[in-house]
mmCIF file of C-alpha atoms and ligand atoms in Angstrom:
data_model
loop_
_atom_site.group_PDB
_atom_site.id
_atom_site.type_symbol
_atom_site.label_atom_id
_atom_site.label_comp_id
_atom_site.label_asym_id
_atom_site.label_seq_id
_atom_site.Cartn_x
_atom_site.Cartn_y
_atom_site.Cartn_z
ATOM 1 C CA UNK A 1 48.412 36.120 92.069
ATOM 2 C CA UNK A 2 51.588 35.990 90.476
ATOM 3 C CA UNK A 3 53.815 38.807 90.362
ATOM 4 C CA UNK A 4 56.174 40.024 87.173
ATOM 5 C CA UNK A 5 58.644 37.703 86.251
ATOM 6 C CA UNK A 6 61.542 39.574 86.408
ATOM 7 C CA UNK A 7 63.725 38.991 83.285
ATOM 8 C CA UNK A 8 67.665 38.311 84.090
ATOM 9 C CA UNK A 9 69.026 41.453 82.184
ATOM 10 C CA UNK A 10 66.987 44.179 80.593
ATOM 11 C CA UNK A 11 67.667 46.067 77.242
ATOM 12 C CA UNK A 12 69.973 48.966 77.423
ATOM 13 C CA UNK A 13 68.031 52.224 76.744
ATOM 14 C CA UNK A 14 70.704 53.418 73.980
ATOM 15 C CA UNK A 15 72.046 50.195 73.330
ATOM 16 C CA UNK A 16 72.586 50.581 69.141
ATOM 17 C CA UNK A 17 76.539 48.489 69.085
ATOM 18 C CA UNK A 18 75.803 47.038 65.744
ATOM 19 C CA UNK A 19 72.860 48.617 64.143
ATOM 20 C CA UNK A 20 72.835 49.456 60.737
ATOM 21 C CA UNK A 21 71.369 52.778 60.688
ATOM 22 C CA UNK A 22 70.315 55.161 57.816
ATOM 23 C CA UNK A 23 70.636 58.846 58.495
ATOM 24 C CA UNK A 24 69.320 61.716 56.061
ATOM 25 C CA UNK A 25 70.475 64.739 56.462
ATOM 26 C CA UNK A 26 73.696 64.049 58.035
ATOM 27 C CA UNK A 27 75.879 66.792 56.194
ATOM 28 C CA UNK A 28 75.445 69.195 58.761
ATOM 29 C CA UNK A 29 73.310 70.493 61.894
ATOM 30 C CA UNK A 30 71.334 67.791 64.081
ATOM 31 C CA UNK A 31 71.785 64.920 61.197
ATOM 32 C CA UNK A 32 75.546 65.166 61.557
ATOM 33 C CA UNK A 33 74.879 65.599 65.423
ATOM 34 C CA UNK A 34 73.074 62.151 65.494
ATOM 35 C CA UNK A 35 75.779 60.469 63.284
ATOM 36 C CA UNK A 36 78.650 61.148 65.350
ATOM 37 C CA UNK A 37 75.922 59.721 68.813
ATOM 38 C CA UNK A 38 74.936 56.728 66.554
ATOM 39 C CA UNK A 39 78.385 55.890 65.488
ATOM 40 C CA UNK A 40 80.100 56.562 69.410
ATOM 41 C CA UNK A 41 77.735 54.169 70.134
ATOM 42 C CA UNK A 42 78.777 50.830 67.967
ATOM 43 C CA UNK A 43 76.327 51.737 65.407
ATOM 44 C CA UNK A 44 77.340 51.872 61.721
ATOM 45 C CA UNK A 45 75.549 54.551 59.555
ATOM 46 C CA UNK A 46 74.895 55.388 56.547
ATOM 47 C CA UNK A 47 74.784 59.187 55.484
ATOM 48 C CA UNK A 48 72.540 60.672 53.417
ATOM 49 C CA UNK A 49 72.379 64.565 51.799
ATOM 50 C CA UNK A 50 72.681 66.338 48.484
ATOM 51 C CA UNK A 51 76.426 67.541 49.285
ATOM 52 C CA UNK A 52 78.946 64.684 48.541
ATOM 53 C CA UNK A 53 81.695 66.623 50.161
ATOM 54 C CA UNK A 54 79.984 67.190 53.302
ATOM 55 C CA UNK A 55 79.104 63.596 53.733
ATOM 56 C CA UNK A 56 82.659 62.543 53.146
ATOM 57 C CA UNK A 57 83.971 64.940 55.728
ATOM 58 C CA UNK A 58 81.674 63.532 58.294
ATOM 59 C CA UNK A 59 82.381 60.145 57.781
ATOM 60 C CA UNK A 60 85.689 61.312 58.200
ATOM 61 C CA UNK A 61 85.241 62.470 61.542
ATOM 62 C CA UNK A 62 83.272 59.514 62.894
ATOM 63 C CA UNK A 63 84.729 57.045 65.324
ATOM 64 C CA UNK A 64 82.874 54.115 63.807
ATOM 65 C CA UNK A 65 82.405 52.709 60.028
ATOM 66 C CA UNK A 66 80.289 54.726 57.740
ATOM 67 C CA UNK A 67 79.117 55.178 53.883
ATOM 68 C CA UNK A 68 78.220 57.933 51.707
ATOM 69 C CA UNK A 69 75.072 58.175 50.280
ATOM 70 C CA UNK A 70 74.709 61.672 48.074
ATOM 71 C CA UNK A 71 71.136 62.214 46.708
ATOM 72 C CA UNK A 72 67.797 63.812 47.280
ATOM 73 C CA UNK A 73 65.534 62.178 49.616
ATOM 74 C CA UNK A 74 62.865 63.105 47.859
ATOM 75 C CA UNK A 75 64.026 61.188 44.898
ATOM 76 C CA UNK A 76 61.792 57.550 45.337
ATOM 77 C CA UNK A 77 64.663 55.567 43.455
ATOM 78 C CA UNK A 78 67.205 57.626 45.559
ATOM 79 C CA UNK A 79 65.994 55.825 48.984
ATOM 80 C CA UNK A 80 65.633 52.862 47.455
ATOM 81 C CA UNK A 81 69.057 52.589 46.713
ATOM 82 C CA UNK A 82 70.234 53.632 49.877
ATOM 83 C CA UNK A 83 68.171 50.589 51.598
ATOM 84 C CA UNK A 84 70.091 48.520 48.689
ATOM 85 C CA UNK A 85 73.362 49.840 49.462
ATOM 86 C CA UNK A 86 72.768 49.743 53.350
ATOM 87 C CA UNK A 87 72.194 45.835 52.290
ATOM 88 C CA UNK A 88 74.694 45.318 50.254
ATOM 89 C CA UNK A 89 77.254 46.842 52.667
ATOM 90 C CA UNK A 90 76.078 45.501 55.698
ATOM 91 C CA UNK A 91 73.385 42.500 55.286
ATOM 92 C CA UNK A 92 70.758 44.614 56.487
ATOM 93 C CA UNK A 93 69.161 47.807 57.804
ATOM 94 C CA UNK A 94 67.588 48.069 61.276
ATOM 95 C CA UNK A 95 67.060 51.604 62.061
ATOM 96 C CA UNK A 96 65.846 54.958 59.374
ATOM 97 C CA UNK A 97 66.238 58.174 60.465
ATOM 98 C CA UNK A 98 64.428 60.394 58.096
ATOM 99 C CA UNK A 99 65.795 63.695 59.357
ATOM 100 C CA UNK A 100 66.606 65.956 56.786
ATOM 101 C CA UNK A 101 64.678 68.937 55.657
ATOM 102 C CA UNK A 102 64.329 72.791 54.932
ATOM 103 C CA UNK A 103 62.388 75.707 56.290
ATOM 104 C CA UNK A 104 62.714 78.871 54.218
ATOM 105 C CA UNK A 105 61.571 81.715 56.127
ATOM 106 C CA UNK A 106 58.886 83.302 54.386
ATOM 107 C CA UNK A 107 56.446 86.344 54.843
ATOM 108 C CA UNK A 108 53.492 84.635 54.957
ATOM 109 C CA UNK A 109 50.698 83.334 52.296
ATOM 110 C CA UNK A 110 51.420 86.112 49.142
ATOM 111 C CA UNK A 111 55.057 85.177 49.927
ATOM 112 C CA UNK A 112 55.014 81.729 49.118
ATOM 113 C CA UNK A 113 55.543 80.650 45.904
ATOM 114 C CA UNK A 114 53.570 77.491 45.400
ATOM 115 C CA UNK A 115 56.472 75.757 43.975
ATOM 116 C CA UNK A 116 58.139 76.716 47.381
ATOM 117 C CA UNK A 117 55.393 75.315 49.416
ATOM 118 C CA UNK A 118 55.071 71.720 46.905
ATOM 119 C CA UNK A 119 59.376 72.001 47.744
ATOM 120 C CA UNK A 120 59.385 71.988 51.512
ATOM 121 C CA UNK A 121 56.584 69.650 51.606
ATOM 122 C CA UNK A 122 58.282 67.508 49.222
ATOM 123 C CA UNK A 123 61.820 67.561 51.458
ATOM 124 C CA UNK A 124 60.295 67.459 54.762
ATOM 125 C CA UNK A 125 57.149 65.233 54.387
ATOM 126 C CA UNK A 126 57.212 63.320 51.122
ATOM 127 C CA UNK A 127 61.114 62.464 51.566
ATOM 128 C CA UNK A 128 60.315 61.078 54.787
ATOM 129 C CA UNK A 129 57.062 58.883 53.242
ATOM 130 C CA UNK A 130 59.344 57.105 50.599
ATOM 131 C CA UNK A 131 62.321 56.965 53.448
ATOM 132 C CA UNK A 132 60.033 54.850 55.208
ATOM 133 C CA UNK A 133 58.940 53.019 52.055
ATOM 134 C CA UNK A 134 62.230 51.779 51.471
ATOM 135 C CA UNK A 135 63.348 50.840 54.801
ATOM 136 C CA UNK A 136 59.957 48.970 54.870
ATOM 137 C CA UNK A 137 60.799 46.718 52.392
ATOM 138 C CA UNK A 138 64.317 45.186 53.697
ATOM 139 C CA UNK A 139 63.657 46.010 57.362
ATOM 140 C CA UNK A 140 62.869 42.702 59.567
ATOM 141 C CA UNK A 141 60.924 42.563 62.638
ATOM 142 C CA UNK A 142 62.867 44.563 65.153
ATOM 143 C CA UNK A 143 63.453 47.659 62.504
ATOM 144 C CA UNK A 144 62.785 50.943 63.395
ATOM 145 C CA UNK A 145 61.676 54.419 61.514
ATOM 146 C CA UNK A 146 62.113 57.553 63.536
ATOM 147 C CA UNK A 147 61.372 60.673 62.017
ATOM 148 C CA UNK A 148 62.648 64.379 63.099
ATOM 149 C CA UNK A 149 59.665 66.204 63.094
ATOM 150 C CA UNK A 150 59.533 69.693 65.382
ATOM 151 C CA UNK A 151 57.465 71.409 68.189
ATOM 152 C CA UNK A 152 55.958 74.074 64.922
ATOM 153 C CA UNK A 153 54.139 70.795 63.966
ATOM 154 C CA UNK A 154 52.378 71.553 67.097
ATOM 155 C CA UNK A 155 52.911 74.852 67.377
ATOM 156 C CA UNK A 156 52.839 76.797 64.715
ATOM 157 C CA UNK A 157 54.917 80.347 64.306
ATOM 158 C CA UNK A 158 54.057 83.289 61.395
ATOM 159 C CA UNK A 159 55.775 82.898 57.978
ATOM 160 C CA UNK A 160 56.635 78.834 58.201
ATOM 161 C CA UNK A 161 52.799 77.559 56.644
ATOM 162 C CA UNK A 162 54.712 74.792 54.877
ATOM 163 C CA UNK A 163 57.261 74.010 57.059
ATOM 164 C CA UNK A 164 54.533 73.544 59.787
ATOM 165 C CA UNK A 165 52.303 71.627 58.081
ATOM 166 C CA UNK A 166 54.511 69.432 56.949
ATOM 167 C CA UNK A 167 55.855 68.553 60.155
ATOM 168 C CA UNK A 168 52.133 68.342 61.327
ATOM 169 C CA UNK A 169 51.607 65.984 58.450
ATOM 170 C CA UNK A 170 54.601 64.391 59.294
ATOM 171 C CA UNK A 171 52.783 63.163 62.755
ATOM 172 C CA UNK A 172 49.989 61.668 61.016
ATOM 173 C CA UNK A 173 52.071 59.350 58.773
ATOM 174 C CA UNK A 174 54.244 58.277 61.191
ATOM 175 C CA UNK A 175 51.055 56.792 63.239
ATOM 176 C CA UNK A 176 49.524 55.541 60.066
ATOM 177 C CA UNK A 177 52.498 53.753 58.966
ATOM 178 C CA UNK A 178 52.934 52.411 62.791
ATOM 179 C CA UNK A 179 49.765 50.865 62.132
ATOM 180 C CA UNK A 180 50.755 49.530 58.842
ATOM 181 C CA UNK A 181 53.957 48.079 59.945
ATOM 182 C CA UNK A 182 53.052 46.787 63.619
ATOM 183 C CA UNK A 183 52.300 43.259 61.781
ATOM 184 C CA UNK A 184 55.939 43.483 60.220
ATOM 185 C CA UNK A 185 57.537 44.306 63.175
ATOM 186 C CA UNK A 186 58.691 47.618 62.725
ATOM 187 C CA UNK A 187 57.798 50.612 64.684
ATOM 188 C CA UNK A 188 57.760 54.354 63.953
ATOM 189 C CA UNK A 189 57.688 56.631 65.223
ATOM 190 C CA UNK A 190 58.793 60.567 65.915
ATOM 191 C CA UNK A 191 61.167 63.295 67.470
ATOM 192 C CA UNK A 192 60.048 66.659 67.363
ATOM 193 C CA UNK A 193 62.838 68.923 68.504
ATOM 194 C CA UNK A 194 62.560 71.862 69.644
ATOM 195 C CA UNK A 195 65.206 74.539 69.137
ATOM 196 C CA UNK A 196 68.499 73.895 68.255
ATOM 197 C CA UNK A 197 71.444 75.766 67.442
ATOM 198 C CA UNK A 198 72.177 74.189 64.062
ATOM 199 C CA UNK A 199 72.846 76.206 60.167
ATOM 200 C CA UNK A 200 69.117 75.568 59.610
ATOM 201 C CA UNK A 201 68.313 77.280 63.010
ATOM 202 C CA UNK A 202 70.879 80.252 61.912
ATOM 203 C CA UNK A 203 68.510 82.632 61.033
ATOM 204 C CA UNK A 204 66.638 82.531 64.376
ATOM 205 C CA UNK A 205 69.981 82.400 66.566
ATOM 206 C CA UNK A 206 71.811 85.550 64.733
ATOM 207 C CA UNK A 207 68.463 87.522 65.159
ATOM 208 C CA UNK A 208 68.308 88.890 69.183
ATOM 209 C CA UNK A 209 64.843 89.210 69.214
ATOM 210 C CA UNK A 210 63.842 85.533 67.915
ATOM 211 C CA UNK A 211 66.688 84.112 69.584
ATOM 212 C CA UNK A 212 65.300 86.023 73.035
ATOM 213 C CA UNK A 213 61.638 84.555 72.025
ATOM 214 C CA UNK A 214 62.710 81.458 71.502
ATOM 215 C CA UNK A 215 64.241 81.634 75.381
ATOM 216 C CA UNK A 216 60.904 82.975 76.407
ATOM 217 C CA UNK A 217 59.312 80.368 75.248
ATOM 218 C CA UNK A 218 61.537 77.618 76.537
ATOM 219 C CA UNK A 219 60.541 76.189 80.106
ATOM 220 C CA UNK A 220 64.142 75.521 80.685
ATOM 221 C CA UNK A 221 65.042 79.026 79.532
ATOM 222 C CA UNK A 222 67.954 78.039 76.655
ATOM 223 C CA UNK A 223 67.943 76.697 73.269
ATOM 224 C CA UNK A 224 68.880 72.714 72.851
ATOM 225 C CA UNK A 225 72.395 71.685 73.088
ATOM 226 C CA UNK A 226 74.195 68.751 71.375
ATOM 227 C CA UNK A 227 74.007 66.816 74.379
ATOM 228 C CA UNK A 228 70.184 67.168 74.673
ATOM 229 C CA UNK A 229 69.003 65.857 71.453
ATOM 230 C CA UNK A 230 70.856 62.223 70.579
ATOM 231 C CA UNK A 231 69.225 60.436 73.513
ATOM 232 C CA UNK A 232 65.923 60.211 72.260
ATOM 233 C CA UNK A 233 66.807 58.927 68.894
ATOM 234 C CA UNK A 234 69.316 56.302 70.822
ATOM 235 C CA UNK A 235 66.136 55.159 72.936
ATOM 236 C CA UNK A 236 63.817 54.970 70.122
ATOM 237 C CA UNK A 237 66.930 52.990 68.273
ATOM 238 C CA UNK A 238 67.303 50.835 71.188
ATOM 239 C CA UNK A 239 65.780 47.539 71.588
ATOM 240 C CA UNK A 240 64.656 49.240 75.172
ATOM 241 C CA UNK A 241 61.762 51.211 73.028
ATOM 242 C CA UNK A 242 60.357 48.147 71.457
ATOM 243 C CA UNK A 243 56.488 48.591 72.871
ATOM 244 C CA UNK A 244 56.753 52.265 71.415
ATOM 245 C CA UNK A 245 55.249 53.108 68.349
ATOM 246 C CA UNK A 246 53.424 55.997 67.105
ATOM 247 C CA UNK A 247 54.830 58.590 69.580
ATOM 248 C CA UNK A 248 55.495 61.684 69.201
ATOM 249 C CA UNK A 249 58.462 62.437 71.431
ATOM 250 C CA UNK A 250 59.119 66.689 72.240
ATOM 251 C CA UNK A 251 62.886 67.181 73.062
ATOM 252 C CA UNK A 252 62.133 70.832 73.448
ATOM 253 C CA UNK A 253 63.033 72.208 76.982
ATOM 254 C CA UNK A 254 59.277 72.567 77.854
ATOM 255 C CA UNK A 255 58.765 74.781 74.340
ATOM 256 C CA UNK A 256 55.243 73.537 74.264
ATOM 257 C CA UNK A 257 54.255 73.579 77.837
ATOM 258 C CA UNK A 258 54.760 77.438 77.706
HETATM 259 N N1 NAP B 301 67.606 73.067 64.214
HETATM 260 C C1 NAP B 301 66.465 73.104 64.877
HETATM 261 O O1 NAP B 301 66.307 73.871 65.825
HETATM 262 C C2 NAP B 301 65.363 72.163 64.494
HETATM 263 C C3 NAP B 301 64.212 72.159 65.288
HETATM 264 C C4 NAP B 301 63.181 71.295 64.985
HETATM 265 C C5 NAP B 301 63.301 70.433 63.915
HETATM 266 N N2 NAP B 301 64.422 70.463 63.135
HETATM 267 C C6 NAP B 301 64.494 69.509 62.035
HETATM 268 O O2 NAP B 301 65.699 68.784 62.148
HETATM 269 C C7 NAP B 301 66.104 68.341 60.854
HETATM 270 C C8 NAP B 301 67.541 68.741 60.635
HETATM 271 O O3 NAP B 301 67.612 70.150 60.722
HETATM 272 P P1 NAP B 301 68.986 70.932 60.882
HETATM 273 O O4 NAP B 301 68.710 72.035 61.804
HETATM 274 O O5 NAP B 301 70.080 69.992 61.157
HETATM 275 O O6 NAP B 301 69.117 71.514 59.379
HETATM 276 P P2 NAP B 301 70.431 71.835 58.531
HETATM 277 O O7 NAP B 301 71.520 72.213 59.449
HETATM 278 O O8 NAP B 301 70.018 72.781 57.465
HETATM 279 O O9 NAP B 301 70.792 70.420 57.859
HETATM 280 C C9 NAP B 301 69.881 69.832 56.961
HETATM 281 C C10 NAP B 301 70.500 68.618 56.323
HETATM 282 O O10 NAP B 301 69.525 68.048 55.423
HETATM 283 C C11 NAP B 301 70.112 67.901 54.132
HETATM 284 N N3 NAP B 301 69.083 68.034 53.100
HETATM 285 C C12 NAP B 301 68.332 69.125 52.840
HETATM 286 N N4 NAP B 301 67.530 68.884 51.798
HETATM 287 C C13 NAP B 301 67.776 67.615 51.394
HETATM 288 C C14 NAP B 301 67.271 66.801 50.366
HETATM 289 N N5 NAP B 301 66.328 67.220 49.512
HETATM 290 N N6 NAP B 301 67.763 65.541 50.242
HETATM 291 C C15 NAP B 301 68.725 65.090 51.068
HETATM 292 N N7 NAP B 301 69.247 65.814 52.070
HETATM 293 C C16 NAP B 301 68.779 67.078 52.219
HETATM 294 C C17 NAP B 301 71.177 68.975 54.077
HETATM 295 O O11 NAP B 301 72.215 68.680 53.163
HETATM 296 P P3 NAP B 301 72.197 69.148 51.622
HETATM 297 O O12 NAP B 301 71.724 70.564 51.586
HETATM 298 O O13 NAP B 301 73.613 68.940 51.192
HETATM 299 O O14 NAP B 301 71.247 68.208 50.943
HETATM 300 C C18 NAP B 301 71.724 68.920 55.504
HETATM 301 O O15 NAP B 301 72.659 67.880 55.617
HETATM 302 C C19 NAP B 301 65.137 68.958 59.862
HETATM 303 O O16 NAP B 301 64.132 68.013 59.543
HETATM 304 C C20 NAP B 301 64.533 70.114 60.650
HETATM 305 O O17 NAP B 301 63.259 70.459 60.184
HETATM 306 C C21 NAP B 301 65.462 71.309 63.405
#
């Protein structure tokens, strides 16, 4: 029988030199984070998130090219002109990262004001459903979606319903859409981090006895540093990840093994 034919080079695992790449939330925290990996790596990026000024200063700051895209993700226009301008700058897109989102802290069901709840689900879900709509329709084969989702979309902590089940919900479109889009070429799929040191994660960090939990509940004992988190979105980037689609990747320490 014959063996594997052994191909003469194989596909670097974070190989992105030359990828157009769209990435929300990239005015601060882990978006910003991925930027700068995405951009030290050859890829150029596009950066999405309300704040104009905080998108310019990151581009700024980043070895590679880069343009500014201020608007609201969860705006259906607003992401398709990003695909547009990601065209119209660059030819094409090959990589969405739908990574920006909220999660107001709040004190459970009486606490949340539906138009809270419709708001985070809006950011954190719907912005990444019409993300992927709009990379879907200039994306070729080869493209790739990658969504930030988090370890509370698995497991679930007191006062964070929507955030939760939005990032739960997130999971389920990202392997529906895999489905959709596996004819097209494109796959999807997610990160869900676990906890990071980032403004968003403020709250938790500046308060001991979260921050300790958060330890506790950490197989590796220590929150996420800014080394820990790029390499699976590089990988999923890569042409190295191409069989991968509808994953769910944990970059959490061991956060939901404890
Ligand atoms: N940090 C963690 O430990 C952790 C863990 C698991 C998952 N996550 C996820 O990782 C992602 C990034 O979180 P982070 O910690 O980096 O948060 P962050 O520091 O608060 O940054 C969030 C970014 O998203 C942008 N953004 C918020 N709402 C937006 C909207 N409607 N339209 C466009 N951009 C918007 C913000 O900019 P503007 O306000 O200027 O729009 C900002 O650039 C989120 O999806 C979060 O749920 C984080």
């Amino acid at each position: 029988m014959a063996d594997i034919e052994i191909p003469d080079s194989f596909p670097g695992a974070g190989d992105v030199a030359g990828k157009r790449v769209v990435v929300t939330g990239a005015g601060r925290g882990l978006g910003r984070l991925l930027a700068h990996a995405f951009s030290g790596a050859g890829a150029r990026v596009a950066l999405v998130a309300r704040t104009e000024r905080d998108l310019k200063a990151v581009a700024a700051e980043l070895p590679g090219p880069a343009i500014v895209c201020p608007g609201d993700v969860t705006d259906a226009a607003f992401n398709e002109a990003v695909a547009d301008a990601a065209v119209a700058e660059w030819g094409g897109l090959d990589v969405w990262i739908s990574n920006a989102g909220i999660s107001p802290v709040v004190s459970g069901p009486r606490g949340t004001d539906p138009a809270l709840w419709r708001r985070v689900l809006d950011v954190n879900l719907t912005g990444a459903f019409l993300g992927a709509r709009a990379a879907a329709r200039v994306m070729g084969s080869g493209g790739r979606i990658i969504c930030t989702g988090s370890v509370l979309g698995e497991r679930p902590r007191a006062g964070l319903a929507a955030y939760c089940a939005a990032k739960a919900g997130l999971v389920g479109m990202a392997k529906a859409l895999a489905l959709d889009l596996a004819p097209a070429g494109v796959t999807v799929n997610v990160v869900a981090p676990g906890w990071f040191d980032s403004p968003l994660a403020s709250a938790w960090k500046e308060d001991p006895g979260l921050a300790a939990s958060v330890v506790d509940h950490t197989a590796l004992r220590r929150w996420g540093g800014p080394t820990d988190l790029p390499g699976a979105y590089l990988f999923l980037a890569s042409d190295a990840s191409g069989f991968v689609t509808g994953s769910v990747l944990p970059v959490d320490g061991g956060y939901l093994l404890v």
